[in-house]
Coordinates of C-alpha atoms in Angstrom, one line a residue:
M1063 CA -191.8 72.8 25.3
T1064 CA -194.5 76.0 25.2
T1065 CA -198.2 75.1 25.3
E1066 CA -199.1 76.1 21.7
A1067 CA -196.2 73.9 20.4
L1068 CA -197.5 70.8 22.7
G1069 CA -200.8 71.6 21.3
A1070 CA -199.5 71.6 18.1
A1071 CA -197.6 68.0 18.4
V1072 CA -201.0 66.5 19.9
E1073 CA -202.9 67.5 16.9
E1074 CA -200.0 66.4 14.3
L1075 CA -199.8 63.1 16.0
L1076 CA -203.9 62.7 16.1
R1077 CA -203.7 63.8 12.2
P1078 CA -203.2 60.2 10.4
V1079 CA -205.3 58.3 13.0
I1080 CA -208.7 57.5 12.0
G1081 CA -211.9 57.5 13.5
T1082 CA -210.7 60.7 16.1
A1083 CA -213.2 63.2 15.5
L1084 CA -216.0 63.7 18.5
S1085 CA -220.0 63.3 18.5
G1086 CA -219.9 66.3 20.9
G1087 CA -219.3 69.8 20.4
A1088 CA -220.0 72.4 17.7
G1089 CA -218.3 70.4 15.7
G1090 CA -219.7 66.9 16.7
A1091 CA -223.3 66.9 14.4
A1092 CA -220.9 66.9 11.3
A1093 CA -218.5 64.5 12.2
L1094 CA -221.2 61.9 12.4
E1095 CA -223.4 62.8 9.6
P1096 CA -221.5 61.0 7.5
L1097 CA -220.9 58.1 9.8
V1098 CA -224.3 57.9 10.4
R1099 CA -225.2 57.8 6.7
E1100 CA -222.8 55.3 6.4
V1101 CA -224.3 52.7 9.4
L1102 CA -227.8 53.2 7.7
A1103 CA -226.8 52.2 4.3
A1104 CA -224.9 49.4 6.1
L1105 CA -227.6 48.0 8.1
A1106 CA -229.9 48.5 4.8
E1107 CA -227.2 46.1 3.1
G1108 CA -227.3 43.9 6.0
A1109 CA -231.3 43.2 6.3
A1110 CA -231.3 42.5 2.4
R1111 CA -228.9 39.6 3.0
R1112 CA -230.2 38.3 5.8
R1113 CA -233.8 37.6 3.6
G1114 CA -235.5 36.7 6.5
P1115 CA -235.6 37.2 10.8
V1116 CA -232.8 35.4 11.1
A1117 CA -229.9 34.3 8.7
A1118 CA -230.3 31.0 7.7
A1119 CA -227.1 29.2 9.1
S1120 CA -226.0 27.2 11.9
P1121 CA -224.6 28.3 15.2
A1122 CA -221.0 27.3 14.0
D1123 CA -221.3 28.7 10.5
L1124 CA -222.5 32.0 11.8
A1125 CA -219.8 31.9 14.5
G1126 CA -217.1 31.4 11.6
G1127 CA -218.3 34.0 9.3
V1128 CA -218.3 36.6 12.2
A1129 CA -214.8 35.5 13.3
D1130 CA -213.7 36.3 9.5
T1131 CA -215.3 39.5 9.0
F1132 CA -214.3 40.7 12.6
G1133 CA -210.9 40.0 11.5
A1134 CA -210.6 40.8 8.2
A1135 CA -212.5 44.8 8.6
R1136 CA -209.7 47.3 9.5
G1137 CA -209.5 51.2 8.9
T1138 CA -212.3 53.1 7.2
E1139 CA -214.1 50.2 6.1
A1140 CA -214.5 49.0 9.4
L1141 CA -217.8 50.7 10.4
G1142 CA -219.6 49.5 7.7
R1143 CA -218.1 46.1 7.1
L1144 CA -219.1 45.1 10.8
T1145 CA -222.3 47.0 10.8
E1146 CA -223.3 45.4 7.9
L1147 CA -222.0 41.6 9.5
L1148 CA -224.2 42.9 12.7
A1149 CA -227.2 42.9 10.9
H1150 CA -227.2 40.3 8.7
G1151 CA -226.6 38.3 11.9
S1152 CA -228.8 39.4 13.9
A1153 CA -232.8 38.6 15.0
D1154 CA -234.7 41.1 13.4
P1155 CA -237.7 41.8 16.1
A1156 CA -239.3 43.5 13.1
D1157 CA -239.5 40.9 11.2
P1158 CA -243.3 39.2 11.6
A1159 CA -241.6 35.9 12.0
C1160 CA -239.6 37.2 14.7
A1161 CA -242.0 36.3 17.8
A1162 CA -240.1 34.3 20.2
H1163 CA -239.3 36.8 23.3
L1164 CA -240.3 40.2 24.9
H1165 CA -237.5 41.6 22.3
C1166 CA -239.2 44.5 20.9
P1167 CA -238.8 46.4 17.4
P1168 CA -237.6 50.1 18.7
L1169 CA -239.8 52.6 17.5
A1170 CA -237.6 54.9 15.1
V1171 CA -237.8 57.8 17.2
A1172 CA -237.0 56.2 20.1
V1173 CA -233.7 55.0 18.4
A1174 CA -233.3 58.7 16.6
A1175 CA -233.5 59.9 20.1
D1176 CA -231.0 57.6 21.9
L1177 CA -228.3 58.6 19.1
A1178 CA -228.5 62.1 20.7
V1179 CA -228.1 60.4 24.3
S1180 CA -224.9 58.6 22.8
A1181 CA -223.4 61.5 21.0
L1182 CA -223.8 63.8 23.9
N1183 CA -222.5 60.8 26.7
P1184 CA -224.6 62.8 29.7
S1185 CA -223.9 60.6 33.0
Q1186 CA -226.8 60.2 35.5
D1187 CA -224.8 60.6 38.7
S1188 CA -224.2 63.6 39.1
W1189 CA -226.0 67.1 38.0
D1190 CA -222.7 68.5 36.5
Q1191 CA -222.8 65.5 34.2
A1192 CA -226.4 65.5 33.1
P1193 CA -228.0 68.9 34.1
A1194 CA -230.8 68.7 32.1
A1195 CA -230.9 64.8 31.8
T1196 CA -231.4 65.0 35.0
V1197 CA -234.4 67.5 35.1
L1198 CA -236.0 65.3 32.6
E1199 CA -234.9 62.0 34.3
T1200 CA -237.1 63.6 37.3
L1201 CA -240.0 64.8 35.4
L1202 CA -240.6 61.5 33.3
L1203 CA -240.8 59.5 36.9
E1204 CA -243.3 62.0 38.2
E1205 CA -245.2 61.1 34.8
M1206 CA -244.3 57.2 35.5
A1207 CA -245.7 57.1 38.9
G1208 CA -248.9 59.1 38.0
L1209 CA -249.4 56.2 35.7
V1210 CA -248.9 53.4 38.2
G1211 CA -251.3 55.1 40.4
Y1212 CA -249.0 56.3 42.9
D1213 CA -248.7 60.0 44.3
P1214 CA -246.2 61.8 42.2
A1215 CA -245.4 64.0 45.0
E1216 CA -244.5 61.0 47.7
A1217 CA -243.4 58.4 44.9
A1218 CA -239.7 57.8 43.9
G1219 CA -237.7 56.1 41.3
V1220 CA -235.0 55.3 38.5
L1221 CA -234.4 54.8 35.5
T1222 CA -232.9 50.7 35.4
S1223 CA -231.3 48.1 32.8
G1224 CA -234.6 46.4 33.2
G1225 CA -236.6 44.2 35.4
T1226 CA -233.6 42.3 36.4
E1227 CA -232.4 45.1 38.6
S1228 CA -236.0 46.9 39.0
N1229 CA -236.5 43.8 41.0
L1230 CA -233.7 43.3 43.0
M1231 CA -234.0 46.9 44.3
G1232 CA -237.4 45.8 45.1
L1233 CA -236.5 43.2 47.3
M1234 CA -233.4 45.2 48.8
L1235 CA -235.7 47.7 49.9
A1236 CA -237.9 45.3 51.2
R1237 CA -234.5 43.5 53.2
D1238 CA -233.8 46.6 54.8
R1239 CA -237.5 48.1 55.9
V1240 CA -239.1 44.6 57.0
L1241 CA -236.0 42.5 58.4
G1242 CA -234.3 45.9 59.9
A1243 CA -237.7 46.5 61.7
A1244 CA -238.0 43.0 62.8
T1245 CA -234.6 43.3 64.1
G1246 CA -234.2 46.5 65.0
R1247 CA -230.8 46.6 62.9
Q1248 CA -229.8 48.5 60.2
I1249 CA -229.8 45.6 57.4
E1250 CA -227.8 47.5 54.6
L1251 CA -224.8 48.4 57.5
T1252 CA -225.0 45.2 59.3
G1253 CA -225.6 42.6 57.2
V1254 CA -228.4 39.7 57.5
P1255 CA -228.8 37.8 61.0
R1256 CA -228.2 34.5 60.9
A1257 CA -231.5 32.6 61.6
G1258 CA -232.2 32.5 65.5
A1259 CA -229.9 35.4 66.2
G1260 CA -231.5 38.1 68.6
G1261 CA -234.2 36.1 69.9
S1262 CA -235.8 32.6 69.6
L1263 CA -236.6 30.8 66.6
G1264 CA -240.2 31.7 66.9
S1265 CA -239.5 35.6 67.4
A1266 CA -239.9 38.2 64.4
A1267 CA -236.1 39.3 65.6
G1268 CA -234.6 36.0 64.9
A1269 CA -236.9 34.2 61.9
R1270 CA -235.4 33.3 59.0
P1271 CA -236.4 35.4 55.9
R1272 CA -239.2 34.4 53.3
I1273 CA -240.2 35.9 49.8
L1274 CA -243.4 34.6 48.4
A1275 CA -243.7 34.7 44.7
S1276 CA -245.4 32.5 42.4
A1277 CA -244.3 29.1 40.5
A1278 CA -244.0 31.1 37.5
A1279 CA -242.3 34.2 38.7
H1280 CA -239.1 35.4 37.1
F1281 CA -236.4 33.7 37.9
S1282 CA -234.3 37.1 38.9
V1283 CA -236.6 36.9 42.0
Q1284 CA -234.6 34.0 43.2
R1285 CA -231.2 35.3 41.9
A1286 CA -231.9 38.9 43.9
A1287 CA -232.2 36.8 47.2
A1288 CA -228.7 35.1 46.8
L1289 CA -227.3 38.3 45.9
L1290 CA -229.1 40.1 48.8
G1291 CA -227.6 37.2 51.5
L1292 CA -231.1 35.5 51.4
G1293 CA -230.7 32.5 49.8
E1294 CA -232.3 31.4 46.9
D1295 CA -233.9 28.4 49.4
A1296 CA -235.9 31.9 50.8
V1297 CA -237.9 32.2 48.0
I1298 CA -241.0 30.2 48.3
P1299 CA -242.9 29.4 45.1
V1300 CA -246.3 29.6 45.3
A1301 CA -249.1 27.2 43.1
V1302 CA -250.6 28.7 40.0
D1303 CA -253.5 28.0 38.5
S1304 CA -253.5 26.8 34.9
Q1305 CA -253.3 29.9 33.5
L1306 CA -250.4 30.6 35.1
R1307 CA -251.5 33.1 37.8
M1308 CA -250.9 32.6 41.5
K1309 CA -253.5 31.1 43.7
T1310 CA -254.9 33.3 46.5
G1311 CA -255.5 30.8 48.3
A1312 CA -252.5 28.9 47.9
L1313 CA -250.3 32.4 49.0
T1314 CA -252.5 32.5 52.1
A1315 CA -251.9 28.9 52.7
A1316 CA -247.9 29.6 52.5
L1317 CA -248.0 32.7 54.5
E1318 CA -249.6 30.9 57.9
R1319 CA -247.0 28.5 57.1
C1320 CA -244.2 30.6 57.7
V1321 CA -246.0 32.3 60.8
E1322 CA -246.6 28.7 62.0
R1323 CA -242.8 27.9 61.5
G1324 CA -241.7 30.8 62.8
Q1325 CA -240.4 32.2 59.9
L1326 CA -240.5 36.3 58.1
P1327 CA -242.5 37.1 55.4
V1328 CA -240.3 39.8 53.9
A1329 CA -242.1 40.0 50.7
I1330 CA -244.7 39.1 48.1
V1331 CA -243.7 39.2 44.9
A1332 CA -246.5 39.3 42.1
T1333 CA -246.1 39.1 38.9
A1334 CA -248.0 42.0 36.3
G1335 CA -247.0 39.9 32.9
T1336 CA -245.6 36.1 33.4
T1337 CA -242.8 36.1 30.8
D1338 CA -244.5 32.6 28.9
T1339 CA -248.3 33.3 29.1
G1340 CA -248.1 37.7 30.4
A1341 CA -250.5 36.2 33.1
I1342 CA -251.3 38.8 35.9
D1343 CA -251.4 38.0 39.6
P1344 CA -254.1 39.3 42.0
L1345 CA -252.9 42.0 42.7
R1346 CA -255.5 43.3 45.3
E1347 CA -255.8 40.2 46.9
C1348 CA -251.5 40.0 47.3
A1349 CA -251.6 44.1 48.7
E1350 CA -254.4 42.8 51.1
L1351 CA -252.2 39.9 52.2
A1352 CA -248.9 41.4 52.3
A1353 CA -250.4 44.3 54.7
R1354 CA -252.0 41.4 57.0
Y1355 CA -248.4 40.1 57.1
G1356 CA -246.4 43.1 57.4
A1357 CA -244.2 41.9 54.0
W1358 CA -243.7 44.7 51.1
L1359 CA -245.3 44.0 48.1
H1360 CA -243.5 44.5 45.1
V1361 CA -245.0 44.0 41.5
D1362 CA -243.1 43.0 38.6
A1363 CA -244.8 44.7 36.0
A1364 CA -241.9 44.7 33.7
Y1365 CA -243.9 43.3 30.5
G1366 CA -247.9 43.7 31.8
G1367 CA -247.2 47.3 33.1
G1368 CA -247.4 48.2 29.1
A1369 CA -251.0 47.7 29.4
L1370 CA -251.0 50.9 31.7
L1371 CA -251.1 52.7 28.4
S1372 CA -254.2 50.8 27.2
D1373 CA -257.9 52.2 28.2
R1374 CA -258.9 48.5 27.3
L1375 CA -256.0 46.4 29.3
A1376 CA -255.5 48.9 32.3
P1377 CA -258.2 47.3 34.7
L1378 CA -256.4 43.7 34.4
L1379 CA -253.9 45.8 36.6
D1380 CA -255.7 46.8 39.4
G1381 CA -254.5 47.5 42.6
I1382 CA -251.0 47.8 41.4
E1383 CA -251.7 51.4 43.0
L1384 CA -251.6 49.3 46.3
A1385 CA -247.9 48.2 45.7
D1386 CA -244.7 49.3 48.1
S1387 CA -242.5 48.9 44.6
V1388 CA -243.0 48.3 40.7
S1389 CA -240.4 47.4 38.0
L1390 CA -242.0 48.6 34.6
D1391 CA -239.9 48.0 31.2
W1392 CA -240.4 49.9 28.1
H1393 CA -238.1 48.2 26.1
K1394 CA -241.1 45.3 26.2
L1395 CA -244.4 47.0 25.5
G1396 CA -242.6 50.5 25.0
W1397 CA -240.7 50.2 21.9
Q1398 CA -237.4 51.7 23.0
P1399 CA -234.4 50.5 22.5
A1400 CA -232.5 48.3 25.5
A1401 CA -232.6 49.4 28.3
A1402 CA -235.9 51.4 29.4
G1403 CA -236.6 49.9 32.8
I1404 CA -238.2 51.7 35.6
F1405 CA -237.9 50.9 39.4
L1406 CA -240.7 53.1 41.5
V1407 CA -241.7 53.1 45.4
R1408 CA -244.8 54.8 46.0
K1409 CA -243.4 56.6 49.0
S1410 CA -239.8 57.9 48.7
E1411 CA -238.8 57.3 52.4
T1412 CA -238.6 53.4 51.9
Y1413 CA -235.6 54.6 49.5
A1414 CA -233.4 55.4 52.5
S1415 CA -231.4 52.3 52.9
L1416 CA -230.0 53.4 49.1
A1417 CA -228.8 56.8 49.7
R1418 CA -225.1 57.3 49.1
R1419 CA -223.2 60.4 49.7
A1420 CA -219.8 60.0 47.4
V1421 CA -217.8 64.0 48.1
Y1422 CA -216.5 64.1 44.8
L1423 CA -220.5 63.5 42.9
N1424 CA -223.1 64.8 45.3
P1425 CA -221.6 66.8 48.0
A1426 CA -224.2 68.2 50.9
D1427 CA -223.5 71.6 49.8
D1428 CA -224.3 71.2 46.1
E1429 CA -227.4 69.7 47.1
E1430 CA -228.0 72.8 49.4
A1431 CA -227.4 75.2 46.9
G1432 CA -229.7 73.8 44.3
Y1433 CA -227.9 71.3 42.4
P1434 CA -229.9 67.6 42.5
S1435 CA -228.3 64.5 42.2
L1436 CA -229.7 61.1 41.0
L1437 CA -227.0 59.0 42.6
G1438 CA -228.9 57.9 45.7
L1439 CA -231.6 56.5 43.7
S1440 CA -229.4 53.7 41.8
L1441 CA -227.6 50.5 42.0
R1442 CA -225.5 52.0 39.5
T1443 CA -222.6 55.0 39.3
T1444 CA -222.2 55.7 35.8
R1445 CA -225.8 55.5 34.1
R1446 CA -226.7 56.2 30.6
A1447 CA -230.1 58.8 30.2
D1448 CA -232.3 56.1 28.8
A1449 CA -235.0 58.7 30.2
F1450 CA -234.5 60.6 27.1
K1451 CA -235.6 58.0 24.5
I1452 CA -238.8 57.3 27.0
A1453 CA -239.6 61.5 27.1
V1454 CA -239.3 62.2 23.2
T1455 CA -241.7 58.9 22.7
L1456 CA -244.5 60.0 24.9
R1457 CA -244.1 63.6 24.0
T1458 CA -244.3 61.9 19.9
L1459 CA -247.4 59.6 20.6
G1460 CA -248.8 60.2 23.8
R1461 CA -250.5 57.8 26.3
E1462 CA -253.0 57.3 23.7
G1463 CA -250.7 56.5 20.8
L1464 CA -248.6 54.4 22.5
G1465 CA -251.9 52.9 23.9
R1466 CA -253.1 51.8 20.3
L1467 CA -250.1 50.3 19.6
V1468 CA -250.6 48.0 22.8
D1469 CA -254.3 47.2 21.5
A1470 CA -252.9 46.1 18.3
C1471 CA -250.3 43.5 19.6
H1472 CA -253.1 42.7 22.2
E1473 CA -255.4 42.0 19.2
L1474 CA -253.2 40.3 16.8
A1475 CA -252.2 37.7 19.8
V1476 CA -256.0 36.6 20.0
A1477 CA -256.4 36.3 16.5
G1478 CA -252.9 33.8 16.6
A1479 CA -254.3 32.0 19.3
R1480 CA -257.8 31.8 17.6
A1481 CA -255.8 30.8 14.4
V1482 CA -253.4 27.9 16.5
A1483 CA -257.2 26.5 17.9
A1484 CA -258.3 25.7 14.1
R1485 CA -255.3 24.1 13.0
P1486 CA -255.4 20.5 13.6
R1487 CA -252.0 19.7 14.0
L1488 CA -251.4 22.3 17.0
E1489 CA -253.0 22.5 20.5
L1490 CA -253.2 25.7 22.1
H1491 CA -252.7 25.8 26.0
G1492 CA -255.3 26.5 28.3
E1493 CA -258.7 25.6 29.4
A1494 CA -261.3 25.2 26.6
G1495 CA -262.6 28.7 26.2
A1496 CA -260.1 30.0 28.5
G1497 CA -257.0 30.0 26.1
E1498 CA -257.1 33.7 24.6
P1499 CA -254.1 36.0 25.6
V1500 CA -254.2 38.2 28.4
L1501 CA -251.6 40.2 26.8
T1502 CA -249.9 39.7 23.6
A1503 CA -247.9 35.9 23.9
F1504 CA -249.7 32.6 24.1
L1505 CA -248.2 28.8 24.5
F1506 CA -248.8 26.5 22.1
R1507 CA -247.3 22.7 20.6
Y1508 CA -247.2 20.9 17.6
V1509 CA -249.0 17.6 18.0
P1510 CA -247.0 14.6 16.2
V1511 CA -249.1 11.6 14.8
A1512 CA -248.3 9.3 17.6
S1513 CA -249.6 11.9 20.2
A1514 CA -252.7 12.7 18.0
G1515 CA -254.5 10.0 19.8
V1516 CA -254.4 7.5 23.2
G1517 CA -251.3 5.7 22.3
A1518 CA -250.0 2.2 24.4
S1519 CA -248.0 4.5 26.2
A1520 CA -248.8 7.8 26.9
D1521 CA -245.4 8.7 28.1
A1522 CA -243.9 7.7 25.2
D1523 CA -246.2 9.7 23.3
A1524 CA -245.0 12.7 25.7
V1525 CA -241.6 12.4 25.0
R1526 CA -242.1 12.6 21.4
A1527 CA -243.9 15.3 21.6
D1528 CA -241.2 17.2 23.4
E1529 CA -238.5 16.2 21.3
V1530 CA -240.6 17.4 18.1
N1531 CA -241.6 20.6 19.4
A1532 CA -237.8 21.5 20.7
A1533 CA -236.6 20.4 17.2
L1534 CA -238.5 22.2 15.0
R1535 CA -237.7 25.2 16.9
R1536 CA -234.2 24.6 16.2
R1537 CA -235.0 23.8 12.6
L1538 CA -236.7 26.6 11.5
L1539 CA -233.7 28.7 13.2
R1540 CA -231.4 26.7 11.2
E1541 CA -233.1 27.6 7.8
G1542 CA -233.9 31.3 8.7
G1543 CA -237.7 30.7 8.3
A1544 CA -238.9 32.4 12.1
V1545 CA -238.1 32.7 15.6
V1546 CA -240.4 30.8 17.7
G1547 CA -239.8 30.8 21.4
R1548 CA -239.7 27.7 23.5
T1549 CA -240.9 26.9 27.3
E1550 CA -242.0 24.1 29.6
L1551 CA -245.1 24.2 31.8
P1552 CA -244.9 23.9 35.6
G1553 CA -244.6 20.3 37.2
E1554 CA -242.6 17.3 36.3
G1555 CA -242.4 14.5 33.9
P1556 CA -242.6 14.7 30.0
G1557 CA -245.2 16.3 27.8
R1558 CA -244.5 20.1 29.4
V1559 CA -242.5 21.7 26.3
R1560 CA -244.6 24.4 24.5
L1561 CA -243.9 26.9 21.6
K1562 CA -244.4 30.4 22.4
L1563 CA -245.4 33.5 20.1
T1564 CA -244.9 36.7 21.7
L1565 CA -246.4 39.1 19.4
L1566 CA -244.7 42.5 19.9
N1567 CA -245.0 44.2 16.4
P1568 CA -248.0 46.6 16.1
H1569 CA -247.7 46.4 11.8
T1570 CA -247.4 42.6 11.6
T1571 CA -250.6 41.3 10.0
V1572 CA -253.0 38.5 10.8
R1573 CA -252.3 36.6 7.8
E1574 CA -248.3 36.9 8.4
V1575 CA -249.2 34.7 11.6
E1576 CA -251.1 32.8 10.0
R1577 CA -248.2 32.1 7.4
L1578 CA -246.0 31.5 10.7
L1579 CA -248.0 29.2 12.2
D1580 CA -248.1 27.1 8.6
A1581 CA -244.4 27.0 8.9
V1582 CA -244.5 25.6 12.5
V1583 CA -247.0 22.7 10.9
A1584 CA -244.5 22.4 7.8
A1585 CA -241.3 22.2 10.7
G1586 CA -243.1 19.9 12.7
T1587 CA -244.0 17.5 10.0
A1588 CA -240.5 17.4 8.5
E1589 CA -238.9 16.3 11.9
E1590 CA -241.4 13.5 12.3
G1591 CA -240.1 12.0 9.3
A1592 CA -236.5 13.1 9.8

């Protein structure tokens, strides 16, 4: 068969197949245009059907509806029907009553930019798959390094899937640098030595590695320790104050105990913006202690890093520039579609253990000839050009424009916390006068009548309060009225369940937050009577 005949046969084979048009090339935009219009119409229809932050349905009913539509959608109607299904069955973070998680409503300009990335599908693992995107990511990371307070000429970094991946990378480099220096081994090659190997238990070479993080730090710290062969038990939780900030004195004492027991403090993880309260650990003090004990300092600023966009809130992160590595997430206080994580190190040479050479992706002679590769900066190989939407957003709004959005959400949270304090059936978490939100989140709870006074059994009242708060949140979900967060305070015993509002929609009004709190009170009252 001739080449021409083979080409004709392939074309004829694909002619009756629906949806085989490609999004790239000279004709890609034309192929996308009617499909994008269909998606937009379906998004609007699904949101109209949902009529709130989440569909009013039980999990079983929602699952049944999804299964039915998925089974029935075929051919040209599949895109529209399934998009409408997704919109109807999604929790909409743009709705003022959707305020449970660090789940932001993305900016339309960022979504439009992300469409371009999806259409062109560049992959960041080699220059020849993403020429322009490789340069853009490099430029964006230099700008982000400057925002954190690093010297862009000395720093390095990469776009990640989020804080979990960034925390893993920070602790991996900490393990390799600190434990490698103590043992004289190249840890990424030889692995983690067992405690006692290479010296006495009290020597640095044989010491058991330890990671110190606050009791309110993200669970990904323990997960990273497990993945890195250190074990979850290597993570030492450090006591926090009433606002869930790591206590400097407790950290100092924990480091001293490590030394006394012949253990090696590999890393301190300071949190800049806990998921529950937005608490920010004392970063400068953590940096001083890390330097004193030879530990790596990683700052998890996945949430709180957004404060760097605000002139008013940026001082909260004083000392972040002293960290060895930093995690940022712009799919939180940056209003980007997920994923938009950023990992940065202060000194590029500390990245050495991640360097990789794959002859089919980044041969040395290509790099010597001026074709740079980002492969050795990431744990992933195939990787989307997530830097593009952030770059577009920054150039569209600038730091000042994004900072205004951060300030608006912070002011909304402050007003929301005051509205909680003004409602007798709600109780704001925090000491008197100290309950004002640090960033854009705060904790509170509904106080049942039985728990309002001094009862015969304080434990029984506490158990009842926990049950009512957990149930009222599910009631709001089931009725489609609101999406409110739920967490538990550190400690033991009943009475620790709290509700949480995380306010990331800068267009939400104070009155809308007050209506959300009134809905919480109504749901709590209904649960008490159930």
